[in-house]
Short mmCIF file of C-alpha atoms in Angstrom, two decimals:
data_model
loop_
_atom_site.label_atom_id
_atom_site.label_comp_id
_atom_site.label_asym_id
_atom_site.label_seq_id
_atom_site.Cartn_x
_atom_site.Cartn_y
_atom_site.Cartn_z
CA UNK A 1152 10.78 14.66 48.53
CA UNK A 1153 11.00 10.90 49.07
CA UNK A 1154 10.70 8.67 45.99
CA UNK A 1155 12.34 9.93 42.77
CA UNK A 1156 9.96 11.32 40.16
CA UNK A 1157 10.57 10.79 36.44
CA UNK A 1158 8.56 12.91 33.99
CA UNK A 1159 8.38 14.40 30.51
CA UNK A 1160 8.22 18.20 30.44
CA UNK A 1161 7.61 20.71 27.68
CA UNK A 1162 9.18 24.15 28.05
CA UNK A 1163 8.06 27.27 26.22
CA UNK A 1164 8.96 30.92 25.81
CA UNK A 1165 7.40 31.95 29.14
CA UNK A 1166 10.27 32.13 31.65
CA UNK A 1167 10.28 30.34 34.99
CA UNK A 1168 12.45 30.62 38.09
CA UNK A 1169 12.71 28.51 41.24
CA UNK A 1170 14.92 26.36 43.46
CA UNK A 1171 14.32 23.16 45.42
CA UNK A 1172 15.93 20.85 47.91
CA UNK A 1173 16.71 17.91 45.64
CA UNK A 1174 18.74 17.10 42.53
CA UNK A 1175 17.15 17.70 39.17
CA UNK A 1176 18.44 15.87 36.12
CA UNK A 1177 17.59 17.22 32.66
CA UNK A 1178 18.07 15.29 29.41
CA UNK A 1179 17.19 17.10 26.19
CA UNK A 1180 14.90 15.25 23.78
CA UNK A 1181 14.09 18.09 21.37
CA UNK A 1182 14.66 21.83 21.04
CA UNK A 1183 16.89 23.95 23.29
CA UNK A 1184 16.27 24.86 26.93
CA UNK A 1185 18.09 28.00 28.13
CA UNK A 1186 19.07 28.01 31.81
CA UNK A 1187 20.68 30.40 34.25
CA UNK A 1188 21.90 28.57 37.34
CA UNK A 1189 23.01 30.89 40.13
CA UNK A 1190 23.60 33.57 37.53
CA UNK A 1191 25.57 31.40 35.08
CA UNK A 1192 24.22 30.48 31.66
CA UNK A 1193 23.76 26.88 30.57
CA UNK A 1194 21.99 25.25 27.64
CA UNK A 1195 20.35 21.82 27.33
CA UNK A 1196 20.05 20.78 23.70
CA UNK A 1197 18.67 17.62 22.14
CA UNK A 1198 21.10 14.89 23.11
CA UNK A 1199 22.60 16.88 26.01
CA UNK A 1200 21.86 17.16 29.68
CA UNK A 1201 22.85 18.49 33.07
CA UNK A 1202 22.48 17.82 36.78
CA UNK A 1203 21.39 20.70 39.02
CA UNK A 1204 22.35 20.57 42.67
CA UNK A 1205 19.91 21.10 45.53
CA UNK A 1206 19.42 24.68 46.62
CA UNK A 1207 20.38 26.59 43.47
CA UNK A 1208 18.15 29.28 42.07
CA UNK A 1209 17.69 28.75 38.35
CA UNK A 1210 15.82 30.58 35.61
CA UNK A 1211 14.68 28.76 32.48
CA UNK A 1212 12.94 29.39 29.18
CA UNK A 1213 12.77 27.91 25.70
CA UNK A 1214 11.95 30.53 23.06
CA UNK A 1215 11.41 27.93 20.32
CA UNK A 1216 10.00 25.22 22.60
CA UNK A 1217 11.72 22.10 23.92
CA UNK A 1218 11.06 18.78 25.58
CA UNK A 1219 13.17 17.18 28.32
CA UNK A 1220 13.15 14.00 30.33
CA UNK A 1221 13.31 15.28 33.93
CA UNK A 1222 14.26 13.37 37.05
CA UNK A 1223 13.69 14.87 40.50
CA UNK A 1224 15.69 12.82 42.98
CA UNK A 1225 17.20 13.05 46.46
CA UNK A 1226 19.64 10.21 45.69
CA UNK A 1227 23.09 11.48 46.83
CA UNK A 1228 24.68 9.48 44.01
CA UNK A 1229 23.81 12.29 41.62
CA UNK A 1230 26.43 14.50 43.31
CA UNK A 1231 29.03 12.40 41.47
CA UNK A 1232 27.48 13.36 38.12
CA UNK A 1233 27.44 17.16 38.43
CA UNK A 1234 30.75 17.69 36.65
CA UNK A 1235 30.14 14.94 34.07
CA UNK A 1236 28.45 15.26 30.71
CA UNK A 1237 25.86 12.56 30.01
CA UNK A 1238 27.63 9.37 28.95
CA UNK A 1239 26.10 9.53 25.48
CA UNK A 1240 26.38 5.92 24.37
CA UNK A 1241 24.44 4.76 27.43
CA UNK A 1242 22.31 7.59 28.74
CA UNK A 1243 20.70 9.08 25.64
CA UNK A 1244 19.24 5.88 24.16
CA UNK A 1245 17.93 5.05 27.63
CA UNK A 1246 16.40 8.53 28.00
CA UNK A 1247 14.58 8.18 24.68
CA UNK A 1248 13.32 4.74 25.65
CA UNK A 1249 12.09 5.99 29.03
CA UNK A 1250 10.37 8.96 27.37
CA UNK A 1251 8.44 6.61 25.08
CA UNK A 1252 7.62 4.29 27.99
CA UNK A 1253 6.30 7.19 30.08
CA UNK A 1254 4.07 8.29 27.21
CA UNK A 1255 2.68 4.76 27.14
CA UNK A 1256 2.03 4.82 30.88
CA UNK A 1257 4.65 2.25 31.86
CA UNK A 1258 4.84 1.78 35.62
CA UNK A 1259 8.15 -0.06 35.27
CA UNK A 1260 9.72 3.00 33.63
CA UNK A 1261 8.68 5.20 36.54
CA UNK A 1262 9.84 2.67 39.12
CA UNK A 1263 13.18 1.58 37.67
CA UNK A 1264 14.06 4.45 35.32
CA UNK A 1265 15.70 6.68 37.98
CA UNK A 1266 18.19 4.00 39.07
CA UNK A 1267 18.94 3.04 35.47
CA UNK A 1268 19.63 6.65 34.53
CA UNK A 1269 22.11 7.08 37.39
CA UNK A 1270 23.88 3.85 36.46
CA UNK A 1271 24.05 4.88 32.79
CA UNK A 1272 25.30 8.40 33.57
CA UNK A 1273 28.15 6.94 35.63
CA UNK A 1274 29.01 4.24 33.11
CA UNK A 1275 31.76 6.38 31.58
CA UNK A 1276 33.52 6.79 34.92
CA UNK A 1277 34.23 3.12 35.59
CA UNK A 1278 37.42 2.89 33.53
CA UNK A 1279 40.61 3.02 35.65
CA UNK A 1280 42.06 6.52 36.02
CA UNK A 1281 45.36 7.75 37.43
CA UNK A 1282 45.23 8.26 41.18
CA UNK A 1283 44.75 11.93 42.06
CA UNK A 1284 47.84 11.75 44.27
CA UNK A 1285 50.06 10.61 41.37
CA UNK A 1286 48.82 13.12 38.79
CA UNK A 1287 50.40 16.33 37.52
CA UNK A 1288 50.55 18.93 40.34
CA UNK A 1289 47.89 21.63 40.10
CA UNK A 1290 48.88 25.19 40.96
CA UNK A 1291 45.58 26.14 42.58
CA UNK A 1292 46.68 29.71 43.28
CA UNK A 1293 47.54 30.24 39.61
CA UNK A 1294 44.24 28.67 38.61
CA UNK A 1295 42.36 31.04 40.92
CA UNK A 1296 44.14 33.99 39.34
CA UNK A 1297 43.35 32.75 35.83
CA UNK A 1298 39.68 32.20 36.67
CA UNK A 1299 39.37 35.68 38.19
CA UNK A 1300 40.65 37.15 34.92
CA UNK A 1301 37.98 35.30 32.92
CA UNK A 1302 34.77 35.94 34.88
CA UNK A 1303 33.49 37.87 31.85
CA UNK A 1304 32.79 34.62 29.98
CA UNK A 1305 31.08 31.36 31.04
CA UNK A 1306 33.63 28.95 32.49
CA UNK A 1307 33.13 25.20 32.36
CA UNK A 1308 35.01 22.26 33.85
CA UNK A 1309 36.76 21.75 30.50
CA UNK A 1310 38.20 25.30 30.69
CA UNK A 1311 39.67 24.68 34.13
CA UNK A 1312 40.95 21.25 33.12
CA UNK A 1313 42.72 22.69 30.08
CA UNK A 1314 44.59 25.16 32.28
CA UNK A 1315 45.71 22.27 34.50
CA UNK A 1316 46.62 20.09 31.46
CA UNK A 1317 44.18 17.39 32.54
CA UNK A 1318 41.05 15.83 31.11
CA UNK A 1319 37.76 17.15 32.57
CA UNK A 1320 37.19 13.85 34.40
CA UNK A 1321 40.70 13.85 35.88
CA UNK A 1322 40.39 17.48 36.91
CA UNK A 1323 37.02 16.77 38.60
CA UNK A 1324 38.60 13.93 40.58
CA UNK A 1325 41.53 16.09 41.65
CA UNK A 1326 39.31 19.01 42.62
CA UNK A 1327 37.19 16.81 44.87
CA UNK A 1328 40.31 15.20 46.39
CA UNK A 1329 42.35 18.39 46.87
CA UNK A 1330 39.71 21.12 47.32
CA UNK A 1331 36.94 19.04 48.85
CA UNK A 1332 34.24 20.01 46.36
CA UNK A 1333 33.21 19.57 42.70
CA UNK A 1334 34.82 21.98 40.20
CA UNK A 1335 31.76 24.15 39.55
CA UNK A 1336 31.07 24.51 43.28
CA UNK A 1337 34.73 25.49 43.79
CA UNK A 1338 34.43 28.02 40.96
CA UNK A 1339 31.19 29.51 42.31
CA UNK A 1340 32.79 29.91 45.72
CA UNK A 1341 35.71 31.82 44.18
CA UNK A 1342 33.34 34.18 42.39
CA UNK A 1343 31.38 34.85 45.57
CA UNK A 1344 34.58 35.46 47.54
CA UNK A 1345 35.78 37.94 44.92
CA UNK A 1346 32.40 39.68 44.76
CA UNK A 1347 32.15 39.87 48.54
CA UNK A 1348 35.64 41.40 48.79
CA UNK A 1349 34.88 43.99 46.07
CA UNK A 1350 31.69 45.02 47.84
CA UNK A 1351 33.61 45.34 51.13
CA UNK A 1352 35.89 47.83 49.37
CA UNK A 1353 32.88 50.00 48.51
CA UNK A 1354 32.66 49.08 44.82
CA UNK A 1355 29.12 49.58 43.39
CA UNK A 1356 27.12 46.38 42.99
CA UNK A 1357 26.64 47.00 39.26
CA UNK A 1358 30.39 47.13 38.67
CA UNK A 1359 31.01 44.10 40.88
CA UNK A 1360 28.42 42.10 38.92
CA UNK A 1361 30.11 43.02 35.63
CA UNK A 1362 33.59 42.15 36.89
CA UNK A 1363 32.60 38.81 38.40
CA UNK A 1364 30.40 37.59 35.56
CA UNK A 1365 26.93 37.75 37.11
CA UNK A 1366 24.16 38.46 34.62
CA UNK A 1367 22.78 41.37 36.65
CA UNK A 1368 23.26 43.23 39.95
CA UNK A 1369 20.14 41.52 41.31
CA UNK A 1370 21.58 38.08 40.51
CA UNK A 1371 24.75 38.97 42.41
CA UNK A 1372 22.80 40.40 45.36
CA UNK A 1373 20.68 37.24 45.55
CA UNK A 1374 23.77 34.99 45.42
CA UNK A 1375 25.45 36.94 48.21
CA UNK A 1376 22.29 36.88 50.30
CA UNK A 1377 21.87 33.11 49.88
CA UNK A 1378 25.49 32.47 50.83
CA UNK A 1379 25.40 34.37 54.13
CA UNK A 1380 23.61 31.72 56.24
CA UNK A 1381 26.13 29.13 55.06
CA UNK A 1382 29.19 31.01 56.35
CA UNK A 1383 31.00 29.15 59.10
CA UNK A 1384 32.10 30.70 62.40
CA UNK A 1385 35.73 30.69 61.21
CA UNK A 1386 34.82 32.88 58.22
CA UNK A 1387 35.51 30.18 55.62
CA UNK A 1388 33.71 30.43 52.30
CA UNK A 1389 30.43 28.51 51.98
CA UNK A 1390 30.04 25.49 49.78
CA UNK A 1391 27.21 26.67 47.57
CA UNK A 1392 24.76 24.17 46.08
CA UNK A 1393 23.03 24.23 42.65
CA UNK A 1394 19.43 22.91 41.57
CA UNK A 1395 16.33 23.05 38.98
#
């Protein structure tokens, strides 16, 4: 896609599933939207939101009905927002204003809303932070071991940050600086590596899915299949993407 597209969308009980090649930004206006992004559960409630990376398969449904402001954008700036919650004091009032403006047919909202949303989402990241190089050392091997022992429950950036004794924003900075990828991409790569190794040892796919936290054997099989083309010649793990 070329120009960003801002829209209001209503979700119902009928489930949907797809992926696409651009970022999708969801801001909840009412109700609750249930998501599964690459096999991991996520929820967008009124006043909440998330950014889905390009290329991720995601399922969605809203049993009680919900409405979201949705932005489809190829702007690479949204990669900086994946690990960040919406900066509430800026983003949510803007989202509600843009929703009203879209309902009234405002061309200005469609034209300038995408850039304003990105600026608002990042507003909470402009305060000075400690340099990643001067922060508390992170034992990445210990963190990998801890994560592998907790695949049975949904893990978020805050969970990883707590183990490293850092704030979520600080941990996200350090992960990008030291591991070369956002925290949730790093975590997904670990899960795929573990699942791939278990399968290589002959473990049944159902048991592997249970041990690595995938919602079903088919979700695991699909994740492994999608990751294969991204493997490098040196055998390094792929850097998976996520999207809605």
